[in-house]
Amino acid sequence: MPARRLPSWAWVTGLTAGAIVAVAALTVQAEKGPHPTASAARPSASPSAGKPSASAAPSTPPKAPAVPEASGTGRRIVYSLGQDRVWLVDADDAARRTFTVWPGTVDPDPGTYTVSVRKDALTGSDGVAIEHVVYFTVKSGVNIAFSNAVDGSSPPPAASGAQTGGIRMAKADGSALWAFGATETRVRVVE
């Protein structure tokens, strides 16, 4: 006598019922285990954010570098050539935000400038789509401006001999600088 085969609907029903029982059992076990808690630490928007810590124990976030002393007073954008870092400083001389940047191949001279032109988006001299472009000076015929890549990437190394004046930053930092740096905002470049 030939063996009887179960219809396919019986197999599907049996497998579905088994899966539901397994999920229910795992849910009960998960409810009995430890639960994650929210962290009070605020995430950083700098390009170095997201790097894993060597220790599993909670730690105090590193203190942000202070605004350079020789950067003037009042509301301004401060750019340190030596630290590749920008500070957005309020009128009361408190840094609202600081972050690292990727400079172009042409650095502006130390000094005080003002934001002269702002462009929502365009293509950079390196062919990358950029946004939040904030121009503040020209050196040797090269426009110097803050910006961020639309896709959030860091710039590739400049081709041999290429002169670029874009000071790139992470996307969130570019948005913050764009909101802060209206036309006529002072930009202080320091060593």
PDB file of N, CA and C in Angstrom, residues 12-104:
ATOM      1  N   VAL A  12       2.162  23.784   6.116  1.00  0.00           N
ATOM      2  CA  VAL A  12       2.259  25.218   6.354  1.00  0.00           C
ATOM      3  C   VAL A  12       1.640  25.576   7.705  1.00  0.00           C
ATOM      4  N   THR A  13       0.486  25.001   8.001  1.00  0.00           N
ATOM      5  CA  THR A  13      -0.180  25.276   9.278  1.00  0.00           C
ATOM      6  C   THR A  13       0.684  24.801  10.448  1.00  0.00           C
ATOM      7  N   GLY A  14       1.270  23.644  10.341  1.00  0.00           N
ATOM      8  CA  GLY A  14       2.118  23.100  11.404  1.00  0.00           C
ATOM      9  C   GLY A  14       3.367  23.936  11.619  1.00  0.00           C
ATOM     10  N   LEU A  15       4.027  24.335  10.538  1.00  0.00           N
ATOM     11  CA  LEU A  15       5.235  25.159  10.649  1.00  0.00           C
ATOM     12  C   LEU A  15       4.909  26.540  11.222  1.00  0.00           C
ATOM     13  N   THR A  16       3.801  27.121  10.813  1.00  0.00           N
ATOM     14  CA  THR A  16       3.397  28.430  11.332  1.00  0.00           C
ATOM     15  C   THR A  16       3.112  28.357  12.830  1.00  0.00           C
ATOM     16  N   ALA A  17       2.380  27.333  13.249  1.00  0.00           N
ATOM     17  CA  ALA A  17       2.067  27.168  14.675  1.00  0.00           C
ATOM     18  C   ALA A  17       3.358  26.985  15.480  1.00  0.00           C
ATOM     19  N   GLY A  18       4.305  26.216  14.959  1.00  0.00           N
ATOM     20  CA  GLY A  18       5.586  26.007  15.637  1.00  0.00           C
ATOM     21  C   GLY A  18       6.382  27.302  15.761  1.00  0.00           C
ATOM     22  N   ALA A  19       6.362  28.108  14.718  1.00  0.00           N
ATOM     23  CA  ALA A  19       7.082  29.388  14.744  1.00  0.00           C
ATOM     24  C   ALA A  19       6.460  30.338  15.767  1.00  0.00           C
ATOM     25  N   ILE A  20       5.144  30.370  15.851  1.00  0.00           N
ATOM     26  CA  ILE A  20       4.468  31.233  16.827  1.00  0.00           C
ATOM     27  C   ILE A  20       4.819  30.817  18.244  1.00  0.00           C
ATOM     28  N   VAL A  21       4.854  29.521  18.513  1.00  0.00           N
ATOM     29  CA  VAL A  21       5.214  29.023  19.848  1.00  0.00           C
ATOM     30  C   VAL A  21       6.660  29.409  20.169  1.00  0.00           C
ATOM     31  N   ALA A  22       7.574  29.278  19.206  1.00  0.00           N
ATOM     32  CA  ALA A  22       8.981  29.619  19.437  1.00  0.00           C
ATOM     33  C   ALA A  22       9.145  31.117  19.721  1.00  0.00           C
ATOM     34  N   VAL A  23       8.464  31.974  18.980  1.00  0.00           N
ATOM     35  CA  VAL A  23       8.545  33.410  19.205  1.00  0.00           C
ATOM     36  C   VAL A  23       7.975  33.768  20.570  1.00  0.00           C
ATOM     37  N   ALA A  24       6.886  33.160  20.934  1.00  0.00           N
ATOM     38  CA  ALA A  24       6.292  33.428  22.251  1.00  0.00           C
ATOM     39  C   ALA A  24       7.250  33.033  23.369  1.00  0.00           C
ATOM     40  N   ALA A  25       7.913  31.879  23.231  1.00  0.00           N
ATOM     41  CA  ALA A  25       8.860  31.423  24.250  1.00  0.00           C
ATOM     42  C   ALA A  25      10.053  32.377  24.343  1.00  0.00           C
ATOM     43  N   LEU A  26      10.563  32.840  23.212  1.00  0.00           N
ATOM     44  CA  LEU A  26      11.677  33.794  23.217  1.00  0.00           C
ATOM     45  C   LEU A  26      11.259  35.137  23.813  1.00  0.00           C
ATOM     46  N   THR A  27      10.031  35.559  23.568  1.00  0.00           N
ATOM     47  CA  THR A  27       9.532  36.813  24.138  1.00  0.00           C
ATOM     48  C   THR A  27       9.483  36.742  25.657  1.00  0.00           C
ATOM     49  N   VAL A  28       9.011  35.622  26.178  1.00  0.00           N
ATOM     50  CA  VAL A  28       8.950  35.452  27.636  1.00  0.00           C
ATOM     51  C   VAL A  28      10.358  35.499  28.224  1.00  0.00           C
ATOM     52  N   GLN A  29      11.316  34.832  27.586  1.00  0.00           N
ATOM     53  CA  GLN A  29      12.702  34.847  28.072  1.00  0.00           C
ATOM     54  C   GLN A  29      13.286  36.256  28.015  1.00  0.00           C
ATOM     55  N   ALA A  30      13.007  37.005  26.955  1.00  0.00           N
ATOM     56  CA  ALA A  30      13.539  38.356  26.813  1.00  0.00           C
ATOM     57  C   ALA A  30      12.976  39.287  27.876  1.00  0.00           C
ATOM     58  N   GLU A  31      11.720  39.110  28.237  1.00  0.00           N
ATOM     59  CA  GLU A  31      11.105  39.952  29.265  1.00  0.00           C
ATOM     60  C   GLU A  31      11.770  39.759  30.621  1.00  0.00           C
ATOM     61  N   LYS A  32      12.332  38.580  30.864  1.00  0.00           N
ATOM     62  CA  LYS A  32      12.971  38.290  32.144  1.00  0.00           C
ATOM     63  C   LYS A  32      14.414  38.785  32.195  1.00  0.00           C
ATOM     64  N   GLY A  33      15.011  39.120  31.064  1.00  0.00           N
ATOM     65  CA  GLY A  33      16.418  39.525  31.005  1.00  0.00           C
ATOM     66  C   GLY A  33      16.615  41.002  31.283  1.00  0.00           C
ATOM     67  N   PRO A  34      17.875  41.491  31.206  1.00  0.00           N
ATOM     68  CA  PRO A  34      18.168  42.907  31.453  1.00  0.00           C
ATOM     69  C   PRO A  34      17.615  43.772  30.320  1.00  0.00           C
ATOM     70  N   HIS A  35      17.275  45.019  30.638  1.00  0.00           N
ATOM     71  CA  HIS A  35      16.733  45.958  29.654  1.00  0.00           C
ATOM     72  C   HIS A  35      17.697  47.127  29.493  1.00  0.00           C
ATOM     73  N   PRO A  36      17.917  47.607  28.264  1.00  0.00           N
ATOM     74  CA  PRO A  36      18.812  48.749  28.059  1.00  0.00           C
ATOM     75  C   PRO A  36      18.199  50.018  28.635  1.00  0.00           C
ATOM     76  N   THR A  37      19.076  50.926  29.053  1.00  0.00           N
ATOM     77  CA  THR A  37      18.617  52.226  29.542  1.00  0.00           C
ATOM     78  C   THR A  37      19.177  53.307  28.650  1.00  0.00           C
ATOM     79  N   ALA A  38      18.498  54.432  28.592  1.00  0.00           N
ATOM     80  CA  ALA A  38      18.952  55.555  27.768  1.00  0.00           C
ATOM     81  C   ALA A  38      20.161  56.203  28.406  1.00  0.00           C
ATOM     82  N   SER A  39      21.096  56.631  27.586  1.00  0.00           N
ATOM     83  CA  SER A  39      22.291  57.305  28.067  1.00  0.00           C
ATOM     84  C   SER A  39      22.029  58.800  28.151  1.00  0.00           C
ATOM     85  N   ALA A  40      22.580  59.435  29.161  1.00  0.00           N
ATOM     86  CA  ALA A  40      22.420  60.885  29.311  1.00  0.00           C
ATOM     87  C   ALA A  40      23.411  61.646  28.450  1.00  0.00           C
ATOM     88  N   ALA A  41      24.413  60.973  27.922  1.00  0.00           N
ATOM     89  CA  ALA A  41      25.434  61.650  27.112  1.00  0.00           C
ATOM     90  C   ALA A  41      24.842  62.074  25.782  1.00  0.00           C
ATOM     91  N   ARG A  42      25.216  63.260  25.328  1.00  0.00           N
ATOM     92  CA  ARG A  42      24.772  63.771  24.045  1.00  0.00           C
ATOM     93  C   ARG A  42      25.785  63.378  22.985  1.00  0.00           C
ATOM     94  N   PRO A  43      25.344  62.800  21.858  1.00  0.00           N
ATOM     95  CA  PRO A  43      26.313  62.407  20.840  1.00  0.00           C
ATOM     96  C   PRO A  43      26.967  63.615  20.203  1.00  0.00           C
ATOM     97  N   SER A  44      28.214  63.435  19.790  1.00  0.00           N
ATOM     98  CA  SER A  44      28.963  64.492  19.128  1.00  0.00           C
ATOM     99  C   SER A  44      28.704  64.424  17.639  1.00  0.00           C
ATOM    100  N   ALA A  45      28.728  65.541  16.984  1.00  0.00           N
ATOM    101  CA  ALA A  45      28.521  65.575  15.542  1.00  0.00           C
ATOM    102  C   ALA A  45      29.827  65.749  14.797  1.00  0.00           C
ATOM    103  N   SER A  46      30.924  65.589  15.454  1.00  0.00           N
ATOM    104  CA  SER A  46      32.213  65.769  14.800  1.00  0.00           C
ATOM    105  C   SER A  46      32.570  64.554  13.963  1.00  0.00           C
ATOM    106  N   PRO A  47      33.490  64.697  12.985  1.00  0.00           N
ATOM    107  CA  PRO A  47      33.866  63.574  12.145  1.00  0.00           C
ATOM    108  C   PRO A  47      34.430  62.408  12.939  1.00  0.00           C
ATOM    109  N   SER A  48      34.946  62.646  14.158  1.00  0.00           N
ATOM    110  CA  SER A  48      35.501  61.547  14.938  1.00  0.00           C
ATOM    111  C   SER A  48      34.446  60.828  15.761  1.00  0.00           C
ATOM    112  N   ALA A  49      33.207  61.289  15.709  1.00  0.00           N
ATOM    113  CA  ALA A  49      32.150  60.652  16.495  1.00  0.00           C
ATOM    114  C   ALA A  49      31.921  59.233  16.005  1.00  0.00           C
ATOM    115  N   GLY A  50      31.470  58.369  16.895  1.00  0.00           N
ATOM    116  CA  GLY A  50      31.131  57.008  16.523  1.00  0.00           C
ATOM    117  C   GLY A  50      32.274  56.044  16.632  1.00  0.00           C
ATOM    118  N   LYS A  51      33.453  56.487  17.047  1.00  0.00           N
ATOM    119  CA  LYS A  51      34.561  55.562  17.218  1.00  0.00           C
ATOM    120  C   LYS A  51      34.332  54.791  18.510  1.00  0.00           C
ATOM    121  N   PRO A  52      34.476  53.467  18.481  1.00  0.00           N
ATOM    122  CA  PRO A  52      34.220  52.697  19.687  1.00  0.00           C
ATOM    123  C   PRO A  52      35.256  52.972  20.763  1.00  0.00           C
ATOM    124  N   SER A  53      34.818  52.867  21.996  1.00  0.00           N
ATOM    125  CA  SER A  53      35.694  53.068  23.140  1.00  0.00           C
ATOM    126  C   SER A  53      36.399  51.761  23.481  1.00  0.00           C
ATOM    127  N   ALA A  54      37.609  51.839  23.990  1.00  0.00           N
ATOM    128  CA  ALA A  54      38.360  50.643  24.349  1.00  0.00           C
ATOM    129  C   ALA A  54      37.811  50.027  25.628  1.00  0.00           C
ATOM    130  N   SER A  55      37.076  50.796  26.401  1.00  0.00           N
ATOM    131  CA  SER A  55      36.559  50.297  27.668  1.00  0.00           C
ATOM    132  C   SER A  55      35.053  50.175  27.590  1.00  0.00           C
ATOM    133  N   ALA A  56      34.503  49.183  28.269  1.00  0.00           N
ATOM    134  CA  ALA A  56      33.065  48.988  28.270  1.00  0.00           C
ATOM    135  C   ALA A  56      32.403  49.826  29.354  1.00  0.00           C
ATOM    136  N   ALA A  57      33.185  50.354  30.293  1.00  0.00           N
ATOM    137  CA  ALA A  57      32.632  51.150  31.383  1.00  0.00           C
ATOM    138  C   ALA A  57      32.284  52.547  30.879  1.00  0.00           C
ATOM    139  N   PRO A  58      31.207  53.156  31.433  1.00  0.00           N
ATOM    140  CA  PRO A  58      30.867  54.507  31.014  1.00  0.00           C
ATOM    141  C   PRO A  58      32.022  55.456  31.329  1.00  0.00           C
ATOM    142  N   SER A  59      32.234  56.401  30.437  1.00  0.00           N
ATOM    143  CA  SER A  59      33.317  57.355  30.652  1.00  0.00           C
ATOM    144  C   SER A  59      32.814  58.764  30.378  1.00  0.00           C
ATOM    145  N   THR A  60      33.525  59.733  30.890  1.00  0.00           N
ATOM    146  CA  THR A  60      33.198  61.122  30.657  1.00  0.00           C
ATOM    147  C   THR A  60      33.683  61.498  29.269  1.00  0.00           C
ATOM    148  N   PRO A  61      32.816  62.143  28.460  1.00  0.00           N
ATOM    149  CA  PRO A  61      33.279  62.526  27.129  1.00  0.00           C
ATOM    150  C   PRO A  61      34.437  63.512  27.247  1.00  0.00           C
ATOM    151  N   PRO A  62      35.389  63.451  26.307  1.00  0.00           N
ATOM    152  CA  PRO A  62      36.526  64.365  26.384  1.00  0.00           C
ATOM    153  C   PRO A  62      36.049  65.809  26.247  1.00  0.00           C
ATOM    154  N   LYS A  63      36.735  66.693  26.955  1.00  0.00           N
ATOM    155  CA  LYS A  63      36.379  68.111  26.929  1.00  0.00           C
ATOM    156  C   LYS A  63      36.807  68.692  25.579  1.00  0.00           C
ATOM    157  N   ALA A  64      35.926  69.464  24.990  1.00  0.00           N
ATOM    158  CA  ALA A  64      36.220  70.084  23.701  1.00  0.00           C
ATOM    159  C   ALA A  64      37.321  71.123  23.875  1.00  0.00           C
ATOM    160  N   PRO A  65      38.201  71.256  22.894  1.00  0.00           N
ATOM    161  CA  PRO A  65      39.255  72.265  22.978  1.00  0.00           C
ATOM    162  C   PRO A  65      38.654  73.667  23.126  1.00  0.00           C
ATOM    163  N   ALA A  66      39.318  74.492  23.921  1.00  0.00           N
ATOM    164  CA  ALA A  66      38.865  75.860  24.157  1.00  0.00           C
ATOM    165  C   ALA A  66      39.061  76.715  22.909  1.00  0.00           C
ATOM    166  N   VAL A  67      38.254  77.752  22.799  1.00  0.00           N
ATOM    167  CA  VAL A  67      38.395  78.710  21.701  1.00  0.00           C
ATOM    168  C   VAL A  67      39.775  79.361  21.825  1.00  0.00           C
ATOM    169  N   PRO A  68      40.547  79.428  20.747  1.00  0.00           N
ATOM    170  CA  PRO A  68      41.870  80.057  20.824  1.00  0.00           C
ATOM    171  C   PRO A  68      41.786  81.484  21.370  1.00  0.00           C
ATOM    172  N   GLU A  69      42.723  81.817  22.246  1.00  0.00           N
ATOM    173  CA  GLU A  69      42.716  83.130  22.903  1.00  0.00           C
ATOM    174  C   GLU A  69      42.861  84.282  21.911  1.00  0.00           C
ATOM    175  N   ALA A  70      43.631  84.117  20.887  1.00  0.00           N
ATOM    176  CA  ALA A  70      43.899  85.209  19.938  1.00  0.00           C
ATOM    177  C   ALA A  70      42.838  85.294  18.839  1.00  0.00           C
ATOM    178  N   SER A  71      41.620  84.826  19.134  1.00  0.00           N
ATOM    179  CA  SER A  71      40.600  84.786  18.085  1.00  0.00           C
ATOM    180  C   SER A  71      39.609  85.940  18.148  1.00  0.00           C
ATOM    181  N   GLY A  72      39.876  86.926  18.984  1.00  0.00           N
ATOM    182  CA  GLY A  72      38.980  88.078  19.059  1.00  0.00           C
ATOM    183  C   GLY A  72      37.861  87.863  20.063  1.00  0.00           C
ATOM    184  N   THR A  73      36.844  88.708  19.955  1.00  0.00           N
ATOM    185  CA  THR A  73      35.700  88.637  20.858  1.00  0.00           C
ATOM    186  C   THR A  73      34.419  88.791  20.054  1.00  0.00           C
ATOM    187  N   GLY A  74      33.307  88.464  20.695  1.00  0.00           N
ATOM    188  CA  GLY A  74      32.004  88.612  20.058  1.00  0.00           C
ATOM    189  C   GLY A  74      31.635  87.427  19.185  1.00  0.00           C
ATOM    190  N   ARG A  75      30.497  87.549  18.529  1.00  0.00           N
ATOM    191  CA  ARG A  75      29.962  86.468  17.685  1.00  0.00           C
ATOM    192  C   ARG A  75      30.857  86.303  16.460  1.00  0.00           C
ATOM    193  N   ARG A  76      31.309  85.064  16.230  1.00  0.00           N
ATOM    194  CA  ARG A  76      32.239  84.831  15.132  1.00  0.00           C
ATOM    195  C   ARG A  76      32.402  83.336  14.860  1.00  0.00           C
ATOM    196  N   ILE A  77      32.961  83.038  13.693  1.00  0.00           N
ATOM    197  CA  ILE A  77      33.408  81.695  13.333  1.00  0.00           C
ATOM    198  C   ILE A  77      34.924  81.732  13.477  1.00  0.00           C
ATOM    199  N   VAL A  78      35.487  80.801  14.234  1.00  0.00           N
ATOM    200  CA  VAL A  78      36.933  80.741  14.416  1.00  0.00           C
ATOM    201  C   VAL A  78      37.437  79.479  13.710  1.00  0.00           C
ATOM    202  N   TYR A  79      38.476  79.655  12.882  1.00  0.00           N
ATOM    203  CA  TYR A  79      39.079  78.531  12.164  1.00  0.00           C
ATOM    204  C   TYR A  79      40.554  78.468  12.512  1.00  0.00           C
ATOM    205  N   SER A  80      40.992  77.359  13.125  1.00  0.00           N
ATOM    206  CA  SER A  80      42.389  77.154  13.482  1.00  0.00           C
ATOM    207  C   SER A  80      43.065  76.318  12.403  1.00  0.00           C
ATOM    208  N   LEU A  81      44.075  76.901  11.762  1.00  0.00           N
ATOM    209  CA  LEU A  81      44.833  76.185  10.728  1.00  0.00           C
ATOM    210  C   LEU A  81      45.604  75.007  11.326  1.00  0.00           C
ATOM    211  N   GLY A  82      46.205  75.207  12.499  1.00  0.00           N
ATOM    212  CA  GLY A  82      47.017  74.166  13.121  1.00  0.00           C
ATOM    213  C   GLY A  82      46.211  73.000  13.668  1.00  0.00           C
ATOM    214  N   GLN A  83      44.997  73.279  14.131  1.00  0.00           N
ATOM    215  CA  GLN A  83      44.171  72.227  14.713  1.00  0.00           C
ATOM    216  C   GLN A  83      43.155  71.645  13.728  1.00  0.00           C
ATOM    217  N   ASP A  84      43.036  72.249  12.529  1.00  0.00           N
ATOM    218  CA  ASP A  84      41.995  71.850  11.576  1.00  0.00           C
ATOM    219  C   ASP A  84      40.652  71.773  12.298  1.00  0.00           C
ATOM    220  N   ARG A  85      40.302  72.853  12.997  1.00  0.00           N
ATOM    221  CA  ARG A  85      39.114  72.880  13.839  1.00  0.00           C
ATOM    222  C   ARG A  85      38.401  74.217  13.682  1.00  0.00           C
ATOM    223  N   VAL A  86      37.075  74.163  13.792  1.00  0.00           N
ATOM    224  CA  VAL A  86      36.223  75.353  13.728  1.00  0.00           C
ATOM    225  C   VAL A  86      35.425  75.454  15.022  1.00  0.00           C
ATOM    226  N   TRP A  87      35.225  76.694  15.486  1.00  0.00           N
ATOM    227  CA  TRP A  87      34.355  76.992  16.626  1.00  0.00           C
ATOM    228  C   TRP A  87      33.297  77.968  16.153  1.00  0.00           C
ATOM    229  N   LEU A  88      32.056  77.772  16.565  1.00  0.00           N
ATOM    230  CA  LEU A  88      30.987  78.735  16.352  1.00  0.00           C
ATOM    231  C   LEU A  88      30.793  79.417  17.701  1.00  0.00           C
ATOM    232  N   VAL A  89      31.145  80.698  17.779  1.00  0.00           N
ATOM    233  CA  VAL A  89      31.202  81.415  19.051  1.00  0.00           C
ATOM    234  C   VAL A  89      30.080  82.451  19.123  1.00  0.00           C
ATOM    235  N   ASP A  90      29.294  82.400  20.213  1.00  0.00           N
ATOM    236  CA  ASP A  90      28.201  83.351  20.436  1.00  0.00           C
ATOM    237  C   ASP A  90      28.731  84.719  20.837  1.00  0.00           C
ATOM    238  N   ALA A  91      27.842  85.694  20.907  1.00  0.00           N
ATOM    239  CA  ALA A  91      28.201  87.073  21.280  1.00  0.00           C
ATOM    240  C   ALA A  91      28.810  87.156  22.672  1.00  0.00           C
ATOM    241  N   ASP A  92      28.479  86.207  23.558  1.00  0.00           N
ATOM    242  CA  ASP A  92      29.036  86.215  24.920  1.00  0.00           C
ATOM    243  C   ASP A  92      30.358  85.449  25.001  1.00  0.00           C
ATOM    244  N   ASP A  93      30.973  85.169  23.857  1.00  0.00           N
ATOM    245  CA  ASP A  93      32.262  84.473  23.742  1.00  0.00           C
ATOM    246  C   ASP A  93      32.232  83.018  24.191  1.00  0.00           C
ATOM    247  N   ALA A  94      31.055  82.413  24.232  1.00  0.00           N
ATOM    248  CA  ALA A  94      30.941  80.987  24.550  1.00  0.00           C
ATOM    249  C   ALA A  94      30.843  80.197  23.248  1.00  0.00           C
ATOM    250  N   ALA A  95      31.617  79.110  23.160  1.00  0.00           N
ATOM    251  CA  ALA A  95      31.565  78.272  21.963  1.00  0.00           C
ATOM    252  C   ALA A  95      30.244  77.506  21.950  1.00  0.00           C
ATOM    253  N   ARG A  96      29.460  77.729  20.923  1.00  0.00           N
ATOM    254  CA  ARG A  96      28.194  77.015  20.773  1.00  0.00           C
ATOM    255  C   ARG A  96      28.458  75.603  20.240  1.00  0.00           C
ATOM    256  N   ARG A  97      29.484  75.470  19.405  1.00  0.00           N
ATOM    257  CA  ARG A  97      29.796  74.175  18.786  1.00  0.00           C
ATOM    258  C   ARG A  97      31.229  74.229  18.288  1.00  0.00           C
ATOM    259  N   THR A  98      31.913  73.088  18.321  1.00  0.00           N
ATOM    260  CA  THR A  98      33.247  72.971  17.741  1.00  0.00           C
ATOM    261  C   THR A  98      33.359  71.620  17.052  1.00  0.00           C
ATOM    262  N   PHE A  99      34.159  71.569  16.001  1.00  0.00           N
ATOM    263  CA  PHE A  99      34.304  70.340  15.232  1.00  0.00           C
ATOM    264  C   PHE A  99      35.563  70.411  14.377  1.00  0.00           C
ATOM    265  N   THR A 100      36.057  69.236  13.980  1.00  0.00           N
ATOM    266  CA  THR A 100      37.227  69.181  13.107  1.00  0.00           C
ATOM    267  C   THR A 100      36.786  69.285  11.651  1.00  0.00           C
ATOM    268  N   VAL A 101      37.722  69.715  10.802  1.00  0.00           N
ATOM    269  CA  VAL A 101      37.453  69.910   9.378  1.00  0.00           C
ATOM    270  C   VAL A 101      38.581  69.297   8.552  1.00  0.00           C
ATOM    271  N   TRP A 102      38.329  69.171   7.251  1.00  0.00           N
ATOM    272  CA  TRP A 102      39.343  68.716   6.294  1.00  0.00           C
ATOM    273  C   TRP A 102      39.667  69.903   5.396  1.00  0.00           C
ATOM    274  N   PRO A 103      40.855  70.510   5.552  1.00  0.00           N
ATOM    275  CA  PRO A 103      41.169  71.699   4.746  1.00  0.00           C
ATOM    276  C   PRO A 103      41.503  71.343   3.305  1.00  0.00           C
ATOM    277  N   GLY A 104      41.356  72.354   2.429  1.00  0.00           N
ATOM    278  CA  GLY A 104      41.781  72.201   1.046  1.00  0.00           C
ATOM    279  C   GLY A 104      43.292  72.350   0.959  1.00  0.00           C
TER     280      GLY A 104
END
